[in-house]
Short mmCIF file of N, CA and C in Angstrom, two decimals:
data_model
loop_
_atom_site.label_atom_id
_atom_site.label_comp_id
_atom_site.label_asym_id
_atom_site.label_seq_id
_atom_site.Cartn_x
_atom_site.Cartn_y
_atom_site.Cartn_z
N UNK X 1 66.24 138.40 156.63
CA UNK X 1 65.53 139.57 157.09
C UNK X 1 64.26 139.77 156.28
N UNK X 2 64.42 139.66 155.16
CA UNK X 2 63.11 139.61 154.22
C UNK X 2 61.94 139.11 154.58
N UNK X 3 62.33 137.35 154.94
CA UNK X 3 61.79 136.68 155.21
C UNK X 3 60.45 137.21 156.36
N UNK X 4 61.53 137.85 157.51
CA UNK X 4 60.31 137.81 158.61
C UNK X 4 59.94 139.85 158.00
N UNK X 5 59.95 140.04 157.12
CA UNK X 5 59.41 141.42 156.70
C UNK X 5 57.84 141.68 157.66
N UNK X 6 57.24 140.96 157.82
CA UNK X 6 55.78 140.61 158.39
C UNK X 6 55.62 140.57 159.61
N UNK X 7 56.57 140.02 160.27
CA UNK X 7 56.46 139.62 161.64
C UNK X 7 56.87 140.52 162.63
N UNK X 8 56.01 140.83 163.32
CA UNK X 8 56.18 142.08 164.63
C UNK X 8 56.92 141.28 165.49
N UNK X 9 56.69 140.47 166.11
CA UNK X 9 57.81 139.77 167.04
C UNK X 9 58.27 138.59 167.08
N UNK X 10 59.33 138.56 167.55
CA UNK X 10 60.38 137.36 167.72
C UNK X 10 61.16 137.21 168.64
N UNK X 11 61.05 135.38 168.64
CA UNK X 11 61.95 135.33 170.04
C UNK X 11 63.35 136.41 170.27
N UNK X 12 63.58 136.48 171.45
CA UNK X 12 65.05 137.36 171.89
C UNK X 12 66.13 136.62 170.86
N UNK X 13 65.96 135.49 170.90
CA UNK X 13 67.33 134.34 170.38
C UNK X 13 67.26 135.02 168.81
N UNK X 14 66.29 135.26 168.06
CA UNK X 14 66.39 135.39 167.00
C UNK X 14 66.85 136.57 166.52
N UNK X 15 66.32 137.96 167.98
CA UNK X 15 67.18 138.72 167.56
C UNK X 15 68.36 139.31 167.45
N UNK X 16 68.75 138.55 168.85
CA UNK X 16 70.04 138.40 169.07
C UNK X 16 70.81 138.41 167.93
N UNK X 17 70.78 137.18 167.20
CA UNK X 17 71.46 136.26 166.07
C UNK X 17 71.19 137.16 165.01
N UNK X 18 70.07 137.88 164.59
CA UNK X 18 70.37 139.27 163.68
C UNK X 18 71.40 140.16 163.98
N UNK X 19 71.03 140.45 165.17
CA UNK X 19 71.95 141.78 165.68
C UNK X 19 73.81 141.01 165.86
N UNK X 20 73.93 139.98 166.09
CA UNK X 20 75.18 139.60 166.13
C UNK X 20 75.87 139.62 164.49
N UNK X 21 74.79 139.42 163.97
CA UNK X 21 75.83 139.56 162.27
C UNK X 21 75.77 140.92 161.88
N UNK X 22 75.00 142.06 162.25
CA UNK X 22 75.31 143.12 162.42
C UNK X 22 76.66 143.39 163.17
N UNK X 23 77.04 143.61 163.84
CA UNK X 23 78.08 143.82 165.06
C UNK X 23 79.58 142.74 164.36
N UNK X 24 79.16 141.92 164.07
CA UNK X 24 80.29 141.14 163.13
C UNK X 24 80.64 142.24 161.96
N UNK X 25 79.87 142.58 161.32
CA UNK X 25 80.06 143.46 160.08
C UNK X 25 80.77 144.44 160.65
N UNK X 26 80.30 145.50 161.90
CA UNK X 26 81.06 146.65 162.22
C UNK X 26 82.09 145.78 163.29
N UNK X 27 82.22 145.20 163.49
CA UNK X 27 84.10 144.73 164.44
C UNK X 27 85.04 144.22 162.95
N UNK X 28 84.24 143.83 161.97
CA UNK X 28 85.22 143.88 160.51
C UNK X 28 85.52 145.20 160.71
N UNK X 29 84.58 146.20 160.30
CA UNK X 29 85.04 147.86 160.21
C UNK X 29 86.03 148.44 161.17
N UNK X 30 85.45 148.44 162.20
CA UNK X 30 86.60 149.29 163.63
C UNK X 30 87.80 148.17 164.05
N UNK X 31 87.79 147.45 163.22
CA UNK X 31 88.84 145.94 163.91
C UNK X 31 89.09 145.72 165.42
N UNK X 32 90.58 146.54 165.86
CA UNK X 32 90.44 146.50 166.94
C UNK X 32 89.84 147.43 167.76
N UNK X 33 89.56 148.91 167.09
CA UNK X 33 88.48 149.74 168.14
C UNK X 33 87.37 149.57 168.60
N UNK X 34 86.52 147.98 168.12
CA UNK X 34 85.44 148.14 168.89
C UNK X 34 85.57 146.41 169.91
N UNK X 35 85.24 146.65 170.70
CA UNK X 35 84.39 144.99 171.17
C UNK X 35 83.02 145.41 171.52
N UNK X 36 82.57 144.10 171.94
CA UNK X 36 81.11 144.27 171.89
C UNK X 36 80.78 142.91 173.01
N UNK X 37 80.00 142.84 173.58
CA UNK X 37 79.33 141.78 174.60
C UNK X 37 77.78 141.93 174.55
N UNK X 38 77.67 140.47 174.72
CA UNK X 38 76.24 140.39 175.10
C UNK X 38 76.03 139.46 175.97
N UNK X 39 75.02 140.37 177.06
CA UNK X 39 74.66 139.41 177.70
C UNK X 39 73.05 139.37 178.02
N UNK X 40 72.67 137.86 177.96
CA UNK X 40 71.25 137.75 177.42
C UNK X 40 70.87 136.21 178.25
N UNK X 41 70.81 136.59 179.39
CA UNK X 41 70.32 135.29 179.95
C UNK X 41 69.58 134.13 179.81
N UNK X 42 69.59 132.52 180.09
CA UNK X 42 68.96 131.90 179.34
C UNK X 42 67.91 131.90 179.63
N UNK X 43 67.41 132.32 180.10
CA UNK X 43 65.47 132.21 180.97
C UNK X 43 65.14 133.41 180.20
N UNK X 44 65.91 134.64 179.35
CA UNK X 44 65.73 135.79 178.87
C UNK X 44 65.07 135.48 177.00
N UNK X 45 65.85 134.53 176.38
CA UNK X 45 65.72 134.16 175.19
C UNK X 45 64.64 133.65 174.20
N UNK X 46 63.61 133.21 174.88
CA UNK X 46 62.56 132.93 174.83
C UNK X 46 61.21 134.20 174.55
N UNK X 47 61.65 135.39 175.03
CA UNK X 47 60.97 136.34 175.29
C UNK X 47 60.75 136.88 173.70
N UNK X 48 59.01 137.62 173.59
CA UNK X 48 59.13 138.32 172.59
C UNK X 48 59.69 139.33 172.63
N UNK X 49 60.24 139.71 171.35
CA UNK X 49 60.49 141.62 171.10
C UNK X 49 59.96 142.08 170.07
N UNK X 50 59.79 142.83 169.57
CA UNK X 50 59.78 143.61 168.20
C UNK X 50 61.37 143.12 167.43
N UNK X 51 60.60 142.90 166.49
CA UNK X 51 61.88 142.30 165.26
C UNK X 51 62.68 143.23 164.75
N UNK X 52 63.68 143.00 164.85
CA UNK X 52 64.80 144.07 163.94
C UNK X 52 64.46 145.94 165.03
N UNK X 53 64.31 145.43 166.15
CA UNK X 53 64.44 146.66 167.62
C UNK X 53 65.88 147.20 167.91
N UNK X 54 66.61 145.95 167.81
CA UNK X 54 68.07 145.95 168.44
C UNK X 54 68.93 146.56 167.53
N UNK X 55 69.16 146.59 166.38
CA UNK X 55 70.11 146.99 164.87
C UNK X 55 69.89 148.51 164.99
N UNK X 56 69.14 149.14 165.33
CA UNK X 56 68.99 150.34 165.12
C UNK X 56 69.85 151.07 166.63
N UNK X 57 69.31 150.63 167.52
CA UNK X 57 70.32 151.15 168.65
C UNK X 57 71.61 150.85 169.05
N UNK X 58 72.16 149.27 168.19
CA UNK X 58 73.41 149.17 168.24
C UNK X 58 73.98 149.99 167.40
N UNK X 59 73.32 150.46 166.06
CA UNK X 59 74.02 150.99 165.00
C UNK X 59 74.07 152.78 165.70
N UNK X 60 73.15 153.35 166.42
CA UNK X 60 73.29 154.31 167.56
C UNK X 60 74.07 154.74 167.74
N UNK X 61 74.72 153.28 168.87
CA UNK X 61 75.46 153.29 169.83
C UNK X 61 77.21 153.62 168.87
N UNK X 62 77.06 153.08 167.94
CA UNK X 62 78.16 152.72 167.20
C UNK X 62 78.91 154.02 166.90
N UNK X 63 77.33 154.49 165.85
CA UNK X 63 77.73 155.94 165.07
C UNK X 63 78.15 156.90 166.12
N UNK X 64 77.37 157.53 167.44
CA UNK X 64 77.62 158.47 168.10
C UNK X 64 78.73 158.14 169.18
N UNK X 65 78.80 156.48 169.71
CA UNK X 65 79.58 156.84 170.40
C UNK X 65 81.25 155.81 170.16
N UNK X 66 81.22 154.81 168.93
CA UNK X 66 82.40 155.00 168.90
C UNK X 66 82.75 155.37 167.52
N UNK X 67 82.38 155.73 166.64
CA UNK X 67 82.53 156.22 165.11
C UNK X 67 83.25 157.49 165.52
N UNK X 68 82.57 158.36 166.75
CA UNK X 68 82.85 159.81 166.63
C UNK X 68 83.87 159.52 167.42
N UNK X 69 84.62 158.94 168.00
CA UNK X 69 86.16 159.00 168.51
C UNK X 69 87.29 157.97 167.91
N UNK X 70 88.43 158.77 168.18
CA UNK X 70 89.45 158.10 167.39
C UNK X 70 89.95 156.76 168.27
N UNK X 71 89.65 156.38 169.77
CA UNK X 71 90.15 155.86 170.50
C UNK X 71 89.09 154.27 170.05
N UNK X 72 89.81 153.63 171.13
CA UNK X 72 88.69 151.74 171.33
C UNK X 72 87.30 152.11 171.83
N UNK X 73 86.71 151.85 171.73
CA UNK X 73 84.93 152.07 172.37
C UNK X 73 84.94 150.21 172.51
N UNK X 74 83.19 150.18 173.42
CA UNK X 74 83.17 149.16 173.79
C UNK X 74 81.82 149.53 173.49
N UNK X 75 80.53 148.34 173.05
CA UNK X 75 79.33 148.46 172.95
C UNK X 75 78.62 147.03 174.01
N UNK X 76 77.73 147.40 174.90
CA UNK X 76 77.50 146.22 175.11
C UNK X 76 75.60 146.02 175.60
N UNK X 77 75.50 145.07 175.28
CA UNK X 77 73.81 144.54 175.04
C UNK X 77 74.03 143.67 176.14
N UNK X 78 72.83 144.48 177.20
CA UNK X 78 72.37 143.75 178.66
C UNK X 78 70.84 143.74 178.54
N UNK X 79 70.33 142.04 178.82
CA UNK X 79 68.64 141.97 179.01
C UNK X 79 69.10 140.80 180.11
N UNK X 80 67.65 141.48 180.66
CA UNK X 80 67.07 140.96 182.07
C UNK X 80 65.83 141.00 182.67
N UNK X 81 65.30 140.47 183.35
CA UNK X 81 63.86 140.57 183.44
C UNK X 81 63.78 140.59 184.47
N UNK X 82 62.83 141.76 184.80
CA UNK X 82 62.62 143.12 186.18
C UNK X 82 60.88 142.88 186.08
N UNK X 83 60.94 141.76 187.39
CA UNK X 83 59.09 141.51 187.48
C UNK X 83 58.85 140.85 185.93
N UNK X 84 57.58 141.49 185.52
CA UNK X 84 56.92 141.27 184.76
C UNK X 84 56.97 141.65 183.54
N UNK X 85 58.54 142.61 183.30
CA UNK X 85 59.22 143.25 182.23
C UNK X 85 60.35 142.41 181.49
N UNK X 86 60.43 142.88 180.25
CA UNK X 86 61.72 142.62 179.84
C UNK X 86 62.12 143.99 179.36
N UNK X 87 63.76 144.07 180.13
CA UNK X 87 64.60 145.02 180.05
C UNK X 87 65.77 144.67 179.30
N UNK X 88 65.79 145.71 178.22
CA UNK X 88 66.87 145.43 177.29
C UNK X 88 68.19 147.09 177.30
N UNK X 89 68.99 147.19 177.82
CA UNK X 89 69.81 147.86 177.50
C UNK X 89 71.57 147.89 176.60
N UNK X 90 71.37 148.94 175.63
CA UNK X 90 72.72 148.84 174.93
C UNK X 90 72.99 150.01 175.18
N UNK X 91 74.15 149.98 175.55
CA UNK X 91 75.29 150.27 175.98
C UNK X 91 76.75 150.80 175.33
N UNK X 92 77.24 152.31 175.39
CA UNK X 92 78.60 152.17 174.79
C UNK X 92 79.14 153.40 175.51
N UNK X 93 80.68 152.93 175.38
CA UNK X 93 81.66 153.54 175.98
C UNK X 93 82.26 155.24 175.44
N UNK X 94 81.64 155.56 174.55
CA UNK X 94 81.72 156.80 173.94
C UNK X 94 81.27 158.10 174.72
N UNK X 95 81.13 159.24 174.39
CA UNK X 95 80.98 160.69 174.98
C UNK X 95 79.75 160.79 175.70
N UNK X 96 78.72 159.83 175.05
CA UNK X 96 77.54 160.23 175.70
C UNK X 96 76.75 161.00 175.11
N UNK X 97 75.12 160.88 175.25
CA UNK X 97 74.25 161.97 174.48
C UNK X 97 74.51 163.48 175.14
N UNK X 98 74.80 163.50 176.33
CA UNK X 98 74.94 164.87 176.66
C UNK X 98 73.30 165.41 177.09
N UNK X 99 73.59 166.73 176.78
CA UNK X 99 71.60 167.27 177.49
C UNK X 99 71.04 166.98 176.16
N UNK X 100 72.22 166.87 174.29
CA UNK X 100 70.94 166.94 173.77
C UNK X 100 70.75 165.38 172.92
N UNK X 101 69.81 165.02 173.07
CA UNK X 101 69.15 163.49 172.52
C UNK X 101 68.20 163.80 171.40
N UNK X 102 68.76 164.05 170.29
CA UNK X 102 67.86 164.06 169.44
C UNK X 102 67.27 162.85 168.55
N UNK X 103 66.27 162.64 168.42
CA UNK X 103 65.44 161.17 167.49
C UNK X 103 65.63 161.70 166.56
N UNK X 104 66.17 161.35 165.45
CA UNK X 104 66.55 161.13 164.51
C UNK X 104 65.64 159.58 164.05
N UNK X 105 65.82 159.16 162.44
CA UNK X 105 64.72 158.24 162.26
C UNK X 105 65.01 156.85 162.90
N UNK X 106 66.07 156.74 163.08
CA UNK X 106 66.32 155.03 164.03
C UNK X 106 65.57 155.19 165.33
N UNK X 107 65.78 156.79 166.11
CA UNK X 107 65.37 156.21 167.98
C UNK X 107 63.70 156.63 167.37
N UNK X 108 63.73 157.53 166.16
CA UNK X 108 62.15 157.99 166.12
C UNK X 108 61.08 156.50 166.02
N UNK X 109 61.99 155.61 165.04
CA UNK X 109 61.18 154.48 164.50
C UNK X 109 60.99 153.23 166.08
N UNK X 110 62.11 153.25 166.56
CA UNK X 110 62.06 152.63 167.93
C UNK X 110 60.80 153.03 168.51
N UNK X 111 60.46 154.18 168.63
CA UNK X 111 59.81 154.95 169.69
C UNK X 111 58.36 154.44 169.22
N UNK X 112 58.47 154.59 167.74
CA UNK X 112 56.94 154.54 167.29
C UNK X 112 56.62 152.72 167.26
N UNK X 113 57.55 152.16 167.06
CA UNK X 113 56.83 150.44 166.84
C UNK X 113 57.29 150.50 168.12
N UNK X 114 57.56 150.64 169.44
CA UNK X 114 56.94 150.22 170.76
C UNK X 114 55.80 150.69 171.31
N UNK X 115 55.70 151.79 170.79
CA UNK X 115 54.07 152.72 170.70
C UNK X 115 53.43 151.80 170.83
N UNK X 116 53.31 151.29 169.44
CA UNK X 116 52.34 150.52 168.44
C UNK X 116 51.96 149.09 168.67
N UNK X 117 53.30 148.19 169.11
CA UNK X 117 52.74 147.33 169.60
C UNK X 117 52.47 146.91 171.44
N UNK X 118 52.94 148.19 172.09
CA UNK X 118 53.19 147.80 173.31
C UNK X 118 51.74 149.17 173.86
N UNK X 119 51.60 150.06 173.58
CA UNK X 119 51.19 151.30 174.05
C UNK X 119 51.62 151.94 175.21
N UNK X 120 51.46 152.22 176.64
CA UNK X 120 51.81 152.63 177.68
C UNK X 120 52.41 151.35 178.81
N UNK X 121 52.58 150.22 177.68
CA UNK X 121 53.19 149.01 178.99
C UNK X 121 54.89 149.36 177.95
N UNK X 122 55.33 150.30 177.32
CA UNK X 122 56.06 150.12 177.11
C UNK X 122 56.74 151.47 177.43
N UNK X 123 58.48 150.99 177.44
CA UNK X 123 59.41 152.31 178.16
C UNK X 123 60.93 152.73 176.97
N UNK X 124 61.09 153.56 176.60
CA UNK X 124 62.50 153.98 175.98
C UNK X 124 63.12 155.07 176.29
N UNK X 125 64.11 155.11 176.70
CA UNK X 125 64.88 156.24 177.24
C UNK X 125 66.33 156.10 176.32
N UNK X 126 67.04 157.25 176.40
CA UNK X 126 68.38 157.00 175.64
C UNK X 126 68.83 158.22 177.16
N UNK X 127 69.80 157.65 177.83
CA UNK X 127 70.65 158.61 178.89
C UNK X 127 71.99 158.47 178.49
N UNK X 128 72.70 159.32 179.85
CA UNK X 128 73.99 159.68 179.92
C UNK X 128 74.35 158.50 180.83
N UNK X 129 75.52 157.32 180.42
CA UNK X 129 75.66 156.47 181.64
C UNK X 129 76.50 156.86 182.62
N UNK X 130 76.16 156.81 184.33
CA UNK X 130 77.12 157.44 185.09
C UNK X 130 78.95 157.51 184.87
N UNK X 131 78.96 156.49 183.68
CA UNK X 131 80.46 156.04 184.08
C UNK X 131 80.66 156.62 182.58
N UNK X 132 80.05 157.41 181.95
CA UNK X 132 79.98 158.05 180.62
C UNK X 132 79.40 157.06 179.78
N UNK X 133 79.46 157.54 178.39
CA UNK X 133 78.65 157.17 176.82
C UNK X 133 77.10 157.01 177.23
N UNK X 134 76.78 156.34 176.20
CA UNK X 134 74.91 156.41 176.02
C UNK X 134 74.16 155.11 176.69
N UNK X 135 73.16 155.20 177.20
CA UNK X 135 72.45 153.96 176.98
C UNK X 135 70.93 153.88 176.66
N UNK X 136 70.54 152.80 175.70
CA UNK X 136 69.36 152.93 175.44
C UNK X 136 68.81 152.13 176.05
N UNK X 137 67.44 152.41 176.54
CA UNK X 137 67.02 151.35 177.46
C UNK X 137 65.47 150.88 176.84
N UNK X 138 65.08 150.02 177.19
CA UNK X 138 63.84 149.32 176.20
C UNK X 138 63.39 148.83 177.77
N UNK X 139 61.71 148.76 177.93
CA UNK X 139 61.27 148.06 179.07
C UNK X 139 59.62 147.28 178.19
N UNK X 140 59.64 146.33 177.91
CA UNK X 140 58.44 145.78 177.45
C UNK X 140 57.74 144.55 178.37
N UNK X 141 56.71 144.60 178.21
CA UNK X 141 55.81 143.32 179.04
C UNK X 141 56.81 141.91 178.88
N UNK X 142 56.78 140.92 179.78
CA UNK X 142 57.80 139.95 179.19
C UNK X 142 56.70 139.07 178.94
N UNK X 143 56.64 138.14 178.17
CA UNK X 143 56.03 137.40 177.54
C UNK X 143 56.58 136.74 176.27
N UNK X 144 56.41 134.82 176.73
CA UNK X 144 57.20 134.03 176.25
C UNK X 144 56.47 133.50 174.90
N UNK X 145 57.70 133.51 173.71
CA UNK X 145 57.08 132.87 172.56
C UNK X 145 56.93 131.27 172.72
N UNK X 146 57.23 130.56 173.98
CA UNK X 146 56.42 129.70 174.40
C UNK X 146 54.75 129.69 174.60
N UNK X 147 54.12 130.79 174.95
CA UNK X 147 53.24 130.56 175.36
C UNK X 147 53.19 130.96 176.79
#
């Protein structure tokens, strides 16, 4: 993590592979109360993001929606690419933000480095999912660290 301290973006694959040793650390913690999925298509992986984007909304997803119940929660990371976007949503099985969504410094810091490097081509929402818990949703230009 140090390493890329510098670097505004990185392939999806790389962040993936951050955010998966995150999510390893908390399925040590909740053992069997949490699972977790990802799904991240292969034509998807290639794509830039903002580095270290994903850790903050899984850790979100974690705290509000399965930390705060005693039951199994489920967290799950869906990207896909809608046109000329890349769409990233995480996902969890918990209570839900409800009417109130407050930013706090993880969704505040989200909000501001998509600002920053995206300006108005970029989208974040945190909702209520119809089927309950939260989801955060990310919409950025897609564009490949291929080139």
């Amino acid at each position: 993590t140090l390493t890329r301290a510098a670097v505004a973006e990185v392939p999806l694959r790389t962040e993936l592979d951050a955010l998966q040793l995150y999510l390893e650390i908390e399925q040590t913690r909740f053992r069997d109360r949490l699972t977790v999925c990802i799904d991240a298509p292969a034509e998807t992986l290639d794509a830039l993001v903002p580095d270290l984007i994903l850790q903050p909304l899984a850790e979100n997803a974690i705290r509000h929606g399965i930390e705060s119940d005693t039951g199994a929660g489920h967290v799950e990371v869906k990207v896909f690419r809608e046109g000329g976007s890349l769409v990233i949503e995480v996902r969890d099985s918990g209570r839900g933000p409800g009417g109130q969504v407050n930013d706090r410094v993880g969704l505040t810091t989200v909000r501001g480095r998509l600002a920053r490097l995206y300006a108005d081509a970029s989208e974040f929402s945190l909702t209520e999912a119809p089927t309950g818990g939260g989801v955060a949703r990310i919409r950025i230009p897609f564009r490949s660290a291929g080139g």
